[in-house]
XYZ file of C-alpha atoms in Angstrom:
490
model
C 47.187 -27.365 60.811
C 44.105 -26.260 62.743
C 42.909 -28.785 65.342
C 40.399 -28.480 67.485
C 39.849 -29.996 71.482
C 36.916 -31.568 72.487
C 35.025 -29.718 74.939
C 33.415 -30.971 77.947
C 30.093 -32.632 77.513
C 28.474 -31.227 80.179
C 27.607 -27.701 81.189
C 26.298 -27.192 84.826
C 22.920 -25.082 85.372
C 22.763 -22.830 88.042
C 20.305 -24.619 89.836
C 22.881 -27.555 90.172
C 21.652 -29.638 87.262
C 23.693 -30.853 84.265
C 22.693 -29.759 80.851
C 23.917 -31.628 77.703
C 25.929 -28.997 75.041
C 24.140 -29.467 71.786
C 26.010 -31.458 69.540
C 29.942 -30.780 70.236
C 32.170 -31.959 69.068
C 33.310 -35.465 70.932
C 37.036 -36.858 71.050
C 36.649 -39.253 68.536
C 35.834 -37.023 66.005
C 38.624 -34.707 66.388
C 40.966 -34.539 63.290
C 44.363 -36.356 63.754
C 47.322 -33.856 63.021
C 47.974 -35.800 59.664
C 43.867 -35.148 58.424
C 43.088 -31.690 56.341
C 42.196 -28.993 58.052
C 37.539 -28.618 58.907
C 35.933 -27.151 56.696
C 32.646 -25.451 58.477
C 29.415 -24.239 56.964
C 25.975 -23.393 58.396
C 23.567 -26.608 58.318
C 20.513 -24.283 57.500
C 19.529 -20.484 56.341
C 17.137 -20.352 59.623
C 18.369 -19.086 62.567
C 16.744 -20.193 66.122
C 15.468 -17.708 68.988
C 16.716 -19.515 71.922
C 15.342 -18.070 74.488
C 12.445 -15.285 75.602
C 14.872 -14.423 78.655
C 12.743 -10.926 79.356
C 8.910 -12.040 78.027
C 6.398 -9.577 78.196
C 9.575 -6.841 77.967
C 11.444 -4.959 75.039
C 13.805 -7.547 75.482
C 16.704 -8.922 77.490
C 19.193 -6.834 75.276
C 21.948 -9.636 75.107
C 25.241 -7.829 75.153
C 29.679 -8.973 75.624
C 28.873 -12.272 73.703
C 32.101 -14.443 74.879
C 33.054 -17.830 73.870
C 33.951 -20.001 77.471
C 34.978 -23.219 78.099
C 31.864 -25.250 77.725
C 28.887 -22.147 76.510
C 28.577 -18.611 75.103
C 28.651 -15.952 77.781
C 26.734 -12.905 78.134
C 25.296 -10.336 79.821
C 21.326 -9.507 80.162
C 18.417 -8.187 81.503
C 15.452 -10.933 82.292
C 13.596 -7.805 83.743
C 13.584 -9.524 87.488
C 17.362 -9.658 88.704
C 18.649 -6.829 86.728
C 21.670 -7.146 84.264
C 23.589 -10.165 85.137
C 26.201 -12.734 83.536
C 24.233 -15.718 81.414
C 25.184 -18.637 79.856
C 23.994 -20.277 76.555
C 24.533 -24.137 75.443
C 22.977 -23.355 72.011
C 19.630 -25.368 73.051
C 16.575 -23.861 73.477
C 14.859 -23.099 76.646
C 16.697 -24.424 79.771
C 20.092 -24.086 77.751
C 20.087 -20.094 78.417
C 20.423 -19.718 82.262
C 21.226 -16.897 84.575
C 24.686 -17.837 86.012
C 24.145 -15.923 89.402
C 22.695 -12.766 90.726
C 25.581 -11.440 91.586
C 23.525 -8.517 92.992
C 20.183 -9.884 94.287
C 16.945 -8.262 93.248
C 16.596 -5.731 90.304
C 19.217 -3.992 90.868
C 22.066 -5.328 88.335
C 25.316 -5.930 89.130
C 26.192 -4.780 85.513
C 29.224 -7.581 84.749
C 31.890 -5.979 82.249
C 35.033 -6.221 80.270
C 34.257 -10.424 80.022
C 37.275 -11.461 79.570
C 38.072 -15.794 78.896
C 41.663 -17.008 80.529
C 41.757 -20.541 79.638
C 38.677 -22.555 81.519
C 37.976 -19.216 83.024
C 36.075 -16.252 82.283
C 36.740 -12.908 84.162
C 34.689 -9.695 84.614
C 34.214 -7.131 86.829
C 30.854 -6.785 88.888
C 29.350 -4.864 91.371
C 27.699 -6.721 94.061
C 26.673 -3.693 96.244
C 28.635 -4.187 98.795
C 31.999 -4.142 97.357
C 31.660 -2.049 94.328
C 33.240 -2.438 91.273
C 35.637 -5.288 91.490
C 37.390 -8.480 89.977
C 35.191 -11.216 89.721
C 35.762 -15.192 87.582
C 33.382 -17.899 86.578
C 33.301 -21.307 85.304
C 29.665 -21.369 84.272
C 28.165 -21.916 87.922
C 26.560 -20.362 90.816
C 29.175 -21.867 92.475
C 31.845 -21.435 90.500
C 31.598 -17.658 90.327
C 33.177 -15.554 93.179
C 34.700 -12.440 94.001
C 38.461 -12.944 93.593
C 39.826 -9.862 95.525
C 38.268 -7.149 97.413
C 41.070 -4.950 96.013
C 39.609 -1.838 97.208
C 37.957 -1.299 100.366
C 35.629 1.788 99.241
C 32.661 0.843 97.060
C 32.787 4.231 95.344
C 36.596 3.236 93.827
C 36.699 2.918 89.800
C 37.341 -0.705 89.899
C 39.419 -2.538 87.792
C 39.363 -1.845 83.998
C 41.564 -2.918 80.775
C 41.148 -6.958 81.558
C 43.762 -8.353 78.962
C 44.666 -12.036 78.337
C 48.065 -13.389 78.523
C 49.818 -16.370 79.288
C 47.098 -17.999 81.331
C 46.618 -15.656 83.297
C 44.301 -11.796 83.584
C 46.122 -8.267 83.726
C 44.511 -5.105 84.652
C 44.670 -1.466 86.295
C 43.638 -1.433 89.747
C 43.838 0.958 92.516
C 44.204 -0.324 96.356
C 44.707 2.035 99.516
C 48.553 2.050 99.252
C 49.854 2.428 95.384
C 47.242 4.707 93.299
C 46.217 3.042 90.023
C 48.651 0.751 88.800
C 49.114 -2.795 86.640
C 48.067 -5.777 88.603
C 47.892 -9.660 88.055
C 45.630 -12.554 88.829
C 45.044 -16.398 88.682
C 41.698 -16.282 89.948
C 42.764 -16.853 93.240
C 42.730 -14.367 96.354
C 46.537 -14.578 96.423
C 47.300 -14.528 93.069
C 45.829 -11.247 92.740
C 48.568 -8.929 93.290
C 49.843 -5.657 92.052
C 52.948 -6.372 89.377
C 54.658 -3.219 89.832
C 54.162 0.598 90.983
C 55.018 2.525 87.587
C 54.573 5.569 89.086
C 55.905 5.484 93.138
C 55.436 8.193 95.231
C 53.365 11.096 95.603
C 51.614 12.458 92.718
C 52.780 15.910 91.696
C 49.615 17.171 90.713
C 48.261 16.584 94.287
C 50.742 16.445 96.967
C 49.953 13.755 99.752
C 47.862 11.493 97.764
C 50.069 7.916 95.888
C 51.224 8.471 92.198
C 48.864 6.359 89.412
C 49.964 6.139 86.344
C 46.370 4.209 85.169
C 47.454 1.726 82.947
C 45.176 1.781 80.123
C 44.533 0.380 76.200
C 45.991 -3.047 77.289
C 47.360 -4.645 73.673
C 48.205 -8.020 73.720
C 50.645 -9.683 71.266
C 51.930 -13.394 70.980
C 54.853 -12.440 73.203
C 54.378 -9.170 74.996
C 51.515 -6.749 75.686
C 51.485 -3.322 75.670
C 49.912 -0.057 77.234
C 49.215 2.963 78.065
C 50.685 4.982 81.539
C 51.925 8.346 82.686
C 54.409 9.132 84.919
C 54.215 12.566 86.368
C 53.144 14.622 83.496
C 54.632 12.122 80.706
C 52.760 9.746 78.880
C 54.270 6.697 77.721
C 53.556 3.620 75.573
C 55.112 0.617 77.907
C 56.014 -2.941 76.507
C 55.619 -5.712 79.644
C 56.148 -9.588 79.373
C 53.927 -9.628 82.944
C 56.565 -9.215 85.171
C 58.216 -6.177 87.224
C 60.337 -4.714 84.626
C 58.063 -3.024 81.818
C 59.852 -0.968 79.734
C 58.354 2.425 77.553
C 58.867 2.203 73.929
C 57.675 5.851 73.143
C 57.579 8.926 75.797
C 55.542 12.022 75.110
C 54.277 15.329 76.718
C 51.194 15.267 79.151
C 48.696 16.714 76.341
C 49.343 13.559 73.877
C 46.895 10.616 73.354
C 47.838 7.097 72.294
C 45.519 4.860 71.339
C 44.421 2.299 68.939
C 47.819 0.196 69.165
C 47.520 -2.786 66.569
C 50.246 -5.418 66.298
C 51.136 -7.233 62.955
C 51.657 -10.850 63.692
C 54.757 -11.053 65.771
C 56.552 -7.976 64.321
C 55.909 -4.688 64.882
C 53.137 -2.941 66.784
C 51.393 0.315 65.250
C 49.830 3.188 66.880
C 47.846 6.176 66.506
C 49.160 9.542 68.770
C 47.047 12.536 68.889
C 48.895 15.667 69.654
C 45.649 17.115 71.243
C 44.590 19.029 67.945
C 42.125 16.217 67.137
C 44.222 14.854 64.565
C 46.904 11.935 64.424
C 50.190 10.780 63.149
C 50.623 6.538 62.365
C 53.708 5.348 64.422
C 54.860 2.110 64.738
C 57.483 0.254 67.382
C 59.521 -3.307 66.786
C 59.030 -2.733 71.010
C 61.854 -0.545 71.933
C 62.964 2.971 72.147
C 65.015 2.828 69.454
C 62.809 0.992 66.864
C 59.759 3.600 67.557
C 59.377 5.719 64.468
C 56.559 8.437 63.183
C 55.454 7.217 59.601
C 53.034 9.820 58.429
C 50.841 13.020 60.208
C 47.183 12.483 58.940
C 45.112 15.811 59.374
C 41.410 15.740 59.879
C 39.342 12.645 60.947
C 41.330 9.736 62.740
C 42.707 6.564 60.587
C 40.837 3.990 62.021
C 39.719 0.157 61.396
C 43.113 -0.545 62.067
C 43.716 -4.509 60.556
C 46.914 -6.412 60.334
C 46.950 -8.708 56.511
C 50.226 -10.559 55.545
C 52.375 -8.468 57.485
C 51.255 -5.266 56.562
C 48.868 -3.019 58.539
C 45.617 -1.982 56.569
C 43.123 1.285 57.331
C 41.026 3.692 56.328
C 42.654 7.065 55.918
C 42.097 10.477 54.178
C 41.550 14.152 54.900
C 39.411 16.714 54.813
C 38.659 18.702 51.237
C 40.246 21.508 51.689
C 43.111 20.033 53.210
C 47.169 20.246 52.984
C 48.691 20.745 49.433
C 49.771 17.111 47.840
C 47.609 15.174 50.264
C 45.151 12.811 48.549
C 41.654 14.211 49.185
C 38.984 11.501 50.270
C 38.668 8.746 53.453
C 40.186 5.958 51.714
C 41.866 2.310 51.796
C 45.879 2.663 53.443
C 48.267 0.491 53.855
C 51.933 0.311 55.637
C 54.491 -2.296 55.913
C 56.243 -0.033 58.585
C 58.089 2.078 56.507
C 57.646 5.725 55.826
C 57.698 4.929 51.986
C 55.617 2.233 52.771
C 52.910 4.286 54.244
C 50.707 5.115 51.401
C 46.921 5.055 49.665
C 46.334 1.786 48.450
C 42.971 2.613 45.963
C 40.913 5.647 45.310
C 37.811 3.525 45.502
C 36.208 6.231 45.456
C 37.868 8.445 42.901
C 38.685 12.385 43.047
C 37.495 14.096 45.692
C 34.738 11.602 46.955
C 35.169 9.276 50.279
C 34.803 6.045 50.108
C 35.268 5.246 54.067
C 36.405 2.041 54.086
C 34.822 0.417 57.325
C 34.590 -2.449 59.690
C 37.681 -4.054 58.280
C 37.963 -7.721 58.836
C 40.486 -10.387 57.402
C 39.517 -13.866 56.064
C 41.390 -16.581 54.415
C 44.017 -14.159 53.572
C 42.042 -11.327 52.506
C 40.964 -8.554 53.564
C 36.451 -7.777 54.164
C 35.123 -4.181 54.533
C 32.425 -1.614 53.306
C 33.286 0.533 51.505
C 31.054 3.693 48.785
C 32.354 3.390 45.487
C 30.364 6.923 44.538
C 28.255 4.119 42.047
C 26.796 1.741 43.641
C 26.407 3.060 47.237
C 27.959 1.235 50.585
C 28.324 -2.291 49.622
C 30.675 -4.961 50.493
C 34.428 -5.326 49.209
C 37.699 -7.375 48.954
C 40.977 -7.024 48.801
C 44.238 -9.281 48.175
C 46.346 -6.385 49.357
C 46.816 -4.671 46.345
C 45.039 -1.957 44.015
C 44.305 -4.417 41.545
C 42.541 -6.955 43.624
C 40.401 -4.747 45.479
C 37.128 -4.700 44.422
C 33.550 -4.950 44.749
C 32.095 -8.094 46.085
C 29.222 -8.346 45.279
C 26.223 -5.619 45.127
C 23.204 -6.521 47.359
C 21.051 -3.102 47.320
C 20.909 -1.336 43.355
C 21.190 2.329 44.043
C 23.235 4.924 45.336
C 22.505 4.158 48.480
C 24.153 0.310 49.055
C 23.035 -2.116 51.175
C 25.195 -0.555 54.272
C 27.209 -3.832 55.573
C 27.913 -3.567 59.028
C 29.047 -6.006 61.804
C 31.722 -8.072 59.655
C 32.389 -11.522 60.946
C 34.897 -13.563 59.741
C 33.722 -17.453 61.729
C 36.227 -20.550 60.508
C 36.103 -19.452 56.599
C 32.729 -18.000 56.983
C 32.109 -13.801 56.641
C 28.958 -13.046 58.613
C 27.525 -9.673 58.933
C 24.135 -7.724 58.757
C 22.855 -5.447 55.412
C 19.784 -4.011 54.579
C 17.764 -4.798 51.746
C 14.696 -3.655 49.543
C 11.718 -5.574 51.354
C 13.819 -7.323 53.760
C 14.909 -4.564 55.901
C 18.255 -5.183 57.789
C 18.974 -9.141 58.335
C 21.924 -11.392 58.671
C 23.828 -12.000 55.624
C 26.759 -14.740 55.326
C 29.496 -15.039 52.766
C 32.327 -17.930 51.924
C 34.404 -14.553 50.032
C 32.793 -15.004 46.468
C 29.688 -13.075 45.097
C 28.058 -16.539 44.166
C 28.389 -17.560 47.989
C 26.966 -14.321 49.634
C 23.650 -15.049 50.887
C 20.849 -13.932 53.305
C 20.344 -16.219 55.898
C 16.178 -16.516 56.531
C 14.236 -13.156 57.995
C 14.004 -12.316 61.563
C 12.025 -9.725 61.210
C 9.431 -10.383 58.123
C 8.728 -8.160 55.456
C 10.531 -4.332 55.390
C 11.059 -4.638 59.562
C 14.927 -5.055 60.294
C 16.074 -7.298 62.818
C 19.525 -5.725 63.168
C 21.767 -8.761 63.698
C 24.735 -7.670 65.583
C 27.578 -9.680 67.773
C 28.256 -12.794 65.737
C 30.122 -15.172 67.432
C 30.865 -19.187 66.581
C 30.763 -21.411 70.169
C 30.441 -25.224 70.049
C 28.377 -25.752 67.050
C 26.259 -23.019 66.869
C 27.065 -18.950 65.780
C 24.902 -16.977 68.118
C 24.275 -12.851 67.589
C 21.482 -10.906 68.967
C 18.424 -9.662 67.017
C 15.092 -8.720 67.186
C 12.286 -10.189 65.463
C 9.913 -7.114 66.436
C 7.941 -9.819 68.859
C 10.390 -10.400 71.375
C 12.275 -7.882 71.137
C 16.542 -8.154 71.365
C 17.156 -11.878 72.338
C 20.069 -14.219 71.662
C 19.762 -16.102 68.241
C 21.600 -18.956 67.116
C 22.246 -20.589 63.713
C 24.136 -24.328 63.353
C 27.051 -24.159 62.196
C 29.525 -27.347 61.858
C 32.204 -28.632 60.024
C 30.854 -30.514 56.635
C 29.136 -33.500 56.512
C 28.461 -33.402 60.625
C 25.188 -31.101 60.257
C 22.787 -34.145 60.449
C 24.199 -35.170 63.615
């Protein structure tokens, strides 16, 4: 039963004033737990500039649109104090504010990897003075600090790999003592604090400087989270519930690559390793030694959009024409339920030889959202239940070969959003409830055969904000209401 909390009615400006959220939700209209689950839908086609933060500019170039606590973060460029972290309310004008120049002047302090943790949102800055470092926010001038100086030189990485879990931020850090390793923090000074030296000791490439083994591809699942470390000249995928004691699940030669680890709900946790030929196998782990498995080499291009649908792991998959005897020819839909029988083509969408390249794969209401080129109708946008039968065409926007080229799937609370281009209309924000008689365009940005290139949808409070450009202001921060039903007149 979906719930949802009331969030705080005020949202604190940077100048010390107190800005009303526009229209959220209060705590007497939260659903009890016996009450049906919201439904949410837009309360208009038009979307809303909200702010000219750069006038006079190309634009502010809004970019790492995060839900917080009580507003949408971001990062952007008014053209005076560099990039910086902003916040948005979802009201127009004084409801987009610059948080705090975290490095004064134009120079920008560049905030990255915004990561929420509870009330909290975490990011790492450079303030130049202290270089890259770890830095969290509630909104406020005030409120946002350095946590740690972790590193005394200004020219060290900085942290990197900010991951989520339980309450509290992990990352890969390097101080004076340890090399790179996994650390911890709260938000607080002391709570900031190196979890454990994977790799102790010298490194053996270069005798008299400390081990790292640089933690990296941080994976979060509901009880663990995985990543990426070497030890000497092995690289291994680790398992870690956040305290000393992380243990590797698969352990490989120094030339292999592991990346794009996806987990399945609570079971198992799939992976991509690259043997250094440019090509990859699909493994997957139940988060031991023992349960790690290979479940099938795939030569040429990389499976990729990696999705997780009713237990089974979905992707897009093929090889090059030409390739191995017996291999299915063509970048098509996969699927695995972690078994090497399992592992296998779900359609030829496109069929023979011809790729369809299923892309940005997203899930929604128990089905499965991409774009995919049926060799027809061009790039359009599809659906599947999960099996051969039930995937098919959507709906089909642009008449042609070419397709109207859906990018930047969305799935917001029973809602697909995403951007397509269009005869006349150039490429605008499109929205979709999963049928062909719901999929809509939501009202130009950019009039006539301009494209505004909607990108970064994202629901907070009330309101789904992206970025777009409307060829006057350049790339600002849009939003469009969005409620539950029967609250839009509020």
């Amino acid at each position: 039963m979906r719930y949802w909390r009331a969030l705080p009615a005020l949202l604190a400006l940077g100048t010390g004033c107190a800005l009303p959220l526009d229209d959220e939700p209060t705590a007497s209209e939260q659903p009890s737990s016996l009450e049906a689950p919201l439904t949410w839908e837009p309360c208009t086609t038009r979307a809303r500039l909200l702010k000219d933060i750069a006038p006079g500019a190309p634009g502010s170039e809004p970019e790492s649109l995060v839900r917080g606590e009580d507003g949408l973060f971001f990062t952007a460029d008014d053209g005076t104090h560099g990039r910086e972290l902003w916040v948005s309310s979802g009201t127009g004008g004084a409801g987009s504010f610059l948080v705090k120049d975290i490095r004064p002047g134009l120079d920008s302090s560049e905030p990255n990897e915004l990561t929420r943790v509870g009330d909290k949102l975490f990011f790492t800055a450079d303030d130049g003075v202290h270089g890259r470092e770890l830095w969290v926010s509630d909104g406020t001038a005030s409120g946002t600090f350095l946590v740690k100086d972790i590193h005394a030189s200004p020219l060290e990485l900085g942290p990197s790999g900010l991951v989520e879990f339980n309450g509290r931020v992990y990352f890969a850090a390097e101080d004076e003592v340890n090399g790179r390793e996994l650390w911890v923090s709260d938000g607080t000074a002391s709570g900031t604090f190196m979890v454990e030296d994977l790799y102790p000791g010298d490194d053996i490439f270069s005798p008299g400087t400390p081990g790292s083994s640089s933690p990296r591809r941080m994976t979060r699942t509901s009880e663990s989270f995985y990543f990426v470390a070497n030890v000497g000249r092995r690289v291994k995928l680790w398992r870690s519930e956040g305290v000393p004691g992380a243990t590797p699940v698969f352990d490989a030669v120094e030339d292999n690559v592991v990346f794009n680890m996806t987990p399945v709900g609570s079971g198992p946790l799939f992976f991509l390793v690259d043997n250094d030929e440019g090509e990859a196998s699909l493994w997957v782990t139940r988060g031991t030694l023992a349960s790690t498995r290979k479940l099938r080499f795939f030569p040429g291009a990389y499976p990729h959009d990696m999705t997780a649908l009713n237990g089974k792991l979905y992707f897009s998959a093929g090889r090059p024409r030409g390739g191995l005897e017996g291999d299915p020819a063509g970048e098509e839909l996969w699927v695995s339920d972690g078994s090497v029988s399992g592992t296998r083509r779900l359609k030829d969408i496109h069929p023979g030889p011809g790729d369809s390249r299923p892309g940005s794969l997203k899930v929604m209401n128990r089905k499965l959202f991409f774009a995919a080129d049926d060799g027809v109708r061009g790039r359009e946008l599809w659906v599947s239940d999960g099996t051969s039968g039930g995937t098919k065409l959507l709906k089909d926007l642009e008449p042609g070969a070419t397709g109207s080229l859906p990018t930047e799937l969305a799935p917001i609370e029973g809602t697909l959003f995403f951007s397509a281009e269009t005869s006349g209309r150039g490429r605008e924000a499109w929205l979709s409830d999963g049928t062909a008689g719901g999929t809509r365009a939501l009202t130009e940005i950019a009039p006539g055969a301009a494209s505004a290139s909607p990108s970064g949808f994202i629901r907070s409070g009330w309101d789904v904000f992206f970025t777009a450009d409307d060829g006057t202001h350049g790339r600002e921060l849009w939003a469009l209401p969005f409620r539950p039903e029967d609250r839009c007149s509020r």
